Short mmCIF file of C-alpha atoms and ligand atoms in Angstrom, two decimals:
data_model
loop_
_atom_site.label_atom_id
_atom_site.label_comp_id
_atom_site.label_asym_id
_atom_site.label_seq_id
_atom_site.Cartn_x
_atom_site.Cartn_y
_atom_site.Cartn_z
CA MET A 579 -3.81 -107.08 91.64
CA ARG A 580 -2.07 -104.54 89.35
CA PRO A 581 -4.02 -103.55 86.24
CA LEU A 582 -2.91 -105.18 83.00
CA ILE A 583 -2.34 -102.91 80.00
CA ALA A 584 -2.12 -105.09 76.89
CA GLY A 585 -1.29 -103.89 73.38
CA ASN A 586 -2.69 -105.82 70.41
CA TRP A 587 -0.54 -104.94 67.40
CA LYS A 588 -2.75 -107.05 65.10
CA MET A 589 -1.27 -107.42 61.58
CA HIS A 590 1.05 -104.44 61.88
CA GLY A 591 4.82 -104.41 61.92
CA LEU A 592 7.80 -105.32 59.80
CA THR A 593 11.18 -105.90 61.41
CA GLU A 594 12.32 -102.30 61.65
CA ASP A 595 9.12 -100.62 62.79
CA SER A 596 8.35 -103.35 65.35
CA ALA A 597 11.83 -103.01 66.81
CA ALA A 598 11.49 -99.21 66.90
CA LEU A 599 8.12 -99.47 68.65
CA ALA A 600 9.46 -101.95 71.23
CA ARG A 601 12.53 -99.77 71.85
CA GLY A 602 10.32 -96.69 72.19
CA ILE A 603 8.13 -98.41 74.77
CA ARG A 604 11.13 -99.67 76.70
CA ALA A 605 12.79 -96.25 76.70
CA GLY A 606 9.71 -94.49 78.08
CA LEU A 607 8.72 -96.87 80.88
CA GLY A 608 8.74 -95.27 84.30
CA ASP A 609 8.12 -97.18 87.51
CA LEU A 610 5.55 -99.72 86.45
CA SER A 611 2.42 -99.64 88.59
CA ALA A 612 0.68 -101.68 85.87
CA GLU A 613 1.51 -105.03 84.36
CA VAL A 614 2.30 -104.40 80.68
CA LEU A 615 2.01 -106.74 77.70
CA VAL A 616 2.51 -106.35 73.95
CA CYS A 617 1.20 -108.84 71.40
CA PRO A 618 3.05 -108.41 68.07
CA PRO A 619 2.36 -110.51 64.96
CA PHE A 620 3.97 -113.99 65.08
CA THR A 621 6.87 -112.95 62.90
CA GLN A 622 8.03 -110.29 65.38
CA ILE A 623 7.49 -112.04 68.72
CA ALA A 624 11.04 -113.31 69.22
CA ALA A 625 12.70 -110.03 68.22
CA VAL A 626 10.34 -107.95 70.36
CA ALA A 627 10.79 -110.33 73.32
CA ALA A 628 14.56 -109.92 73.03
CA ILE A 629 14.30 -106.10 73.00
CA LEU A 630 11.95 -106.09 76.01
CA GLU A 631 13.79 -108.72 78.05
CA GLY A 632 14.33 -107.52 81.62
CA SER A 633 12.07 -104.47 81.13
CA GLY A 634 9.08 -105.94 82.95
CA VAL A 635 7.00 -105.84 79.75
CA ALA A 636 5.65 -109.26 78.76
CA VAL A 637 5.13 -110.46 75.20
CA GLY A 638 2.17 -112.44 73.89
CA GLY A 639 0.64 -113.96 70.77
CA GLN A 640 -2.65 -113.22 69.04
CA ASN A 641 -3.71 -116.77 68.17
CA PHE A 642 -2.46 -120.35 67.67
CA TYR A 643 -3.75 -123.74 66.55
CA PRO A 644 -4.90 -126.00 69.40
CA ALA A 645 -2.90 -129.13 68.62
CA PRO A 646 0.50 -129.78 70.19
CA LEU A 647 2.16 -130.58 66.85
CA GLY A 648 1.46 -132.47 63.64
CA PRO A 649 0.21 -132.15 60.08
CA HIS A 650 -1.34 -128.65 60.26
CA THR A 651 0.31 -126.77 57.44
CA GLY A 652 0.63 -123.06 58.07
CA GLU A 653 -0.30 -123.22 61.75
CA ILE A 654 1.72 -122.71 64.92
CA SER A 655 1.16 -124.25 68.36
CA ALA A 656 0.92 -122.80 71.85
CA THR A 657 4.27 -124.41 72.69
CA MET A 658 5.84 -122.64 69.72
CA LEU A 659 4.54 -119.33 71.08
CA ARG A 660 6.06 -120.14 74.47
CA ASP A 661 9.30 -121.06 72.75
CA LEU A 662 9.41 -117.58 71.16
CA GLY A 663 9.08 -115.91 74.56
CA ALA A 664 5.30 -115.38 74.74
CA ARG A 665 3.63 -115.52 78.17
CA TYR A 666 0.09 -114.58 77.15
CA VAL A 667 -2.13 -115.18 74.12
CA ILE A 668 -5.21 -113.26 72.93
CA LEU A 669 -8.01 -115.69 72.00
CA GLY A 670 -11.41 -115.24 70.37
CA HIS A 671 -10.82 -111.65 69.27
CA SER A 672 -13.89 -110.40 67.41
CA GLU A 673 -11.82 -110.01 64.23
CA ARG A 674 -10.98 -113.72 64.35
CA ARG A 675 -14.57 -114.64 65.20
CA ALA A 676 -15.74 -112.58 62.18
CA ASP A 677 -12.92 -113.19 59.65
CA GLN A 678 -11.97 -116.78 60.49
CA GLY A 679 -15.32 -118.02 61.76
CA GLU A 680 -13.96 -118.83 65.21
CA THR A 681 -16.67 -120.29 67.40
CA ASP A 682 -16.94 -120.43 71.18
CA ALA A 683 -16.06 -124.14 71.02
CA MET A 684 -12.88 -123.39 69.06
CA VAL A 685 -11.93 -120.71 71.57
CA ALA A 686 -12.55 -123.14 74.44
CA ALA A 687 -10.23 -125.70 72.82
CA LYS A 688 -7.55 -123.02 72.50
CA VAL A 689 -7.99 -121.96 76.13
CA LYS A 690 -7.32 -125.53 77.22
CA ALA A 691 -4.27 -125.86 74.97
CA ALA A 692 -2.91 -122.47 76.05
CA VAL A 693 -3.03 -123.36 79.73
CA ALA A 694 -1.49 -126.78 79.06
CA ALA A 695 1.42 -125.03 77.31
CA GLY A 696 1.91 -122.52 80.13
CA LEU A 697 0.35 -119.52 78.35
CA ILE A 698 -2.16 -117.19 80.03
CA PRO A 699 -5.21 -116.85 77.74
CA ILE A 700 -6.95 -113.48 77.28
CA VAL A 701 -10.42 -114.36 76.01
CA CYS A 702 -12.30 -111.61 74.17
CA VAL A 703 -16.08 -111.24 74.35
CA GLY A 704 -18.38 -108.48 73.16
CA GLU A 705 -21.55 -107.59 71.30
CA THR A 706 -22.10 -105.92 67.92
CA GLY A 707 -23.75 -102.53 67.63
CA ALA A 708 -26.97 -104.15 66.40
CA GLN A 709 -27.02 -106.54 69.35
CA ARG A 710 -26.58 -103.63 71.78
CA ALA A 711 -29.31 -101.64 70.02
CA ALA A 712 -31.59 -104.64 70.52
CA GLY A 713 -30.64 -104.87 74.23
CA GLN A 714 -29.00 -108.26 73.71
CA GLN A 715 -25.52 -107.43 75.05
CA GLU A 716 -25.83 -109.46 78.24
CA ALA A 717 -27.29 -112.48 76.45
CA VAL A 718 -24.52 -112.37 73.82
CA VAL A 719 -21.65 -111.88 76.26
CA GLY A 720 -23.11 -114.38 78.71
CA GLY A 721 -23.29 -116.97 75.94
CA GLN A 722 -19.69 -116.28 74.89
CA LEU A 723 -18.47 -116.64 78.48
CA ALA A 724 -20.36 -119.89 78.97
CA GLY A 725 -19.10 -121.31 75.67
CA SER A 726 -15.51 -120.03 75.46
CA LEU A 727 -13.90 -120.39 78.87
CA GLY A 728 -14.16 -124.09 79.67
CA ALA A 729 -14.80 -125.54 83.11
CA GLU A 730 -11.92 -124.18 85.21
CA PHE A 731 -10.77 -120.99 83.55
CA ALA A 732 -7.37 -119.64 84.56
CA GLY A 733 -6.80 -116.50 82.55
CA VAL A 734 -8.08 -113.04 81.69
CA VAL A 735 -11.35 -111.91 80.09
CA ALA A 736 -11.47 -108.84 77.82
CA TYR A 737 -14.83 -107.14 77.27
CA GLU A 738 -14.60 -105.57 73.83
CA PRO A 739 -17.85 -104.19 72.41
CA ILE A 740 -17.31 -104.75 68.69
CA TRP A 741 -18.84 -101.40 67.76
CA ALA A 742 -16.15 -99.65 69.85
CA ILE A 743 -13.15 -101.38 68.26
CA GLY A 744 -11.17 -99.04 66.02
CA THR A 745 -14.12 -96.65 65.71
CA GLY A 746 -13.36 -93.98 68.32
CA LYS A 747 -16.77 -94.74 69.88
CA VAL A 748 -16.65 -95.69 73.55
CA PRO A 749 -19.50 -96.88 75.79
CA THR A 750 -20.46 -94.57 78.64
CA VAL A 751 -18.81 -95.18 81.99
CA ALA A 752 -22.20 -96.43 83.22
CA ASP A 753 -22.39 -98.95 80.37
CA ILE A 754 -18.84 -100.17 81.01
CA ARG A 755 -19.61 -100.46 84.74
CA GLY A 756 -22.80 -102.37 84.00
CA MET A 757 -21.20 -104.85 81.61
CA HIS A 758 -18.19 -105.46 83.83
CA ALA A 759 -20.48 -106.07 86.82
CA PHE A 760 -22.49 -108.49 84.69
CA ILE A 761 -19.34 -110.30 83.53
CA ARG A 762 -18.08 -110.56 87.12
CA ALA A 763 -21.40 -112.06 88.23
CA GLU A 764 -21.30 -114.57 85.36
CA LEU A 765 -17.70 -115.50 86.13
CA VAL A 766 -18.58 -116.09 89.79
CA ARG A 767 -21.57 -118.19 88.74
CA LEU A 768 -19.70 -120.24 86.11
CA GLN A 769 -16.15 -120.56 87.41
CA PRO A 770 -14.55 -121.75 90.66
CA GLU A 771 -11.99 -118.89 90.48
CA GLY A 772 -14.42 -116.39 88.90
CA ALA A 773 -14.14 -113.82 91.70
CA GLY A 774 -10.44 -113.32 90.97
CA THR A 775 -10.45 -113.29 87.16
CA ARG A 776 -9.11 -110.06 85.71
CA ILE A 777 -11.55 -108.33 83.34
CA LEU A 778 -10.07 -105.90 80.80
CA TYR A 779 -11.96 -103.30 78.81
CA GLY A 780 -11.07 -102.90 75.11
CA GLY A 781 -12.39 -100.64 72.36
CA SER A 782 -10.95 -97.23 71.41
CA VAL A 783 -8.93 -96.81 74.61
CA LYS A 784 -6.75 -93.71 74.12
CA PRO A 785 -4.52 -91.57 76.34
CA GLY A 786 -7.42 -89.12 76.77
CA ASN A 787 -9.99 -91.62 78.09
CA ALA A 788 -7.80 -94.28 79.75
CA ALA A 789 -7.82 -92.87 83.29
CA GLU A 790 -11.62 -92.58 83.37
CA ILE A 791 -12.13 -96.10 82.00
CA LEU A 792 -9.51 -97.68 84.25
CA ALA A 793 -11.19 -96.13 87.31
CA VAL A 794 -14.44 -98.02 86.65
CA PRO A 795 -15.12 -100.75 89.24
CA GLU A 796 -14.26 -104.26 87.93
CA VAL A 797 -12.11 -102.86 85.10
CA GLY A 798 -8.80 -104.63 85.69
CA GLY A 799 -6.93 -103.13 82.77
CA ALA A 800 -7.21 -102.42 79.07
CA LEU A 801 -6.74 -104.21 75.77
CA VAL A 802 -5.50 -101.55 73.38
CA GLY A 803 -5.39 -101.79 69.59
CA GLY A 804 -4.62 -98.66 67.57
CA ALA A 805 -3.09 -96.65 70.40
CA SER A 806 -0.64 -99.46 71.19
CA LEU A 807 1.08 -98.85 67.83
CA VAL A 808 2.31 -95.42 68.91
CA ALA A 809 4.86 -95.69 71.72
CA ASP A 810 3.99 -92.35 73.28
CA ASP A 811 0.23 -93.09 73.29
CA PHE A 812 0.75 -96.55 74.78
CA LEU A 813 3.09 -95.13 77.44
CA ARG A 814 0.49 -92.50 78.38
CA ILE A 815 -2.13 -95.23 78.78
CA ILE A 816 0.29 -97.20 80.97
CA ALA A 817 0.91 -94.05 83.03
CA ALA A 818 -2.86 -93.57 83.43
CA ALA A 819 -3.03 -96.97 85.10
C1 PEP B 500 -8.83 -104.35 69.74
O1 PEP B 500 -8.98 -104.62 68.57
O2 PEP B 500 -8.59 -105.24 70.57
C2 PEP B 500 -8.97 -102.96 70.14
C3 PEP B 500 -9.30 -102.71 71.37
O3 PEP B 500 -8.75 -102.00 69.16
P1 PEP B 500 -8.83 -100.39 69.32
O4 PEP B 500 -8.13 -100.03 70.62
O5 PEP B 500 -8.10 -99.86 68.13
O6 PEP B 500 -10.26 -100.05 69.35
#
């Protein structure tokens, strides 16, 4: 399976700069040996999907509300994301777990709704710095996997140690290898298709460290925040894959 390089634009991008970023990515793509995805804010998904159409780069969302339609003022559904051109959706990002109080049960409901709408969920898991210092990373991530994926998970898992997100701090290769091996073992134990689930690493992936991280066994790609907002940096990460 080709590695997946996914860009999470978070809450960045007005019309002009999102279009410029999408055009910059499109213009710099060589032969794609990786699968590539960008996840703009809701307001830019349709425009970015139009710019990237036919390029081989997929577009995704960063969240949705897990009801098909109805009286949910201010929310959008998985079907609405599909309608805009999204193929993937990031779920349970640590920023949503922290800022919006998203629980594993809420993420599991979204996973189910995403798959029903034809979206591929990318479920984020990861420990805080304090949890790692206390040696609890496997217990925390194991609990998130058990609670967030549902019974027959068909999607992608992203291991994102929270202390590495946006900080420039990156776990050692040995720590990444250890956590990805642990996640694989848990997926095999918990899920019928667990042996084939792609596991991304996320947290301060940059052009300078991407090749080393992507070479780690069981790392099936990267979820990239800050560096996905600069076309040249994102393209260099894609090239490293
Ligand atoms: C993220 O928030 O998903 C992320 C990986 O961010 P960054 O690459 O900026 O650490």
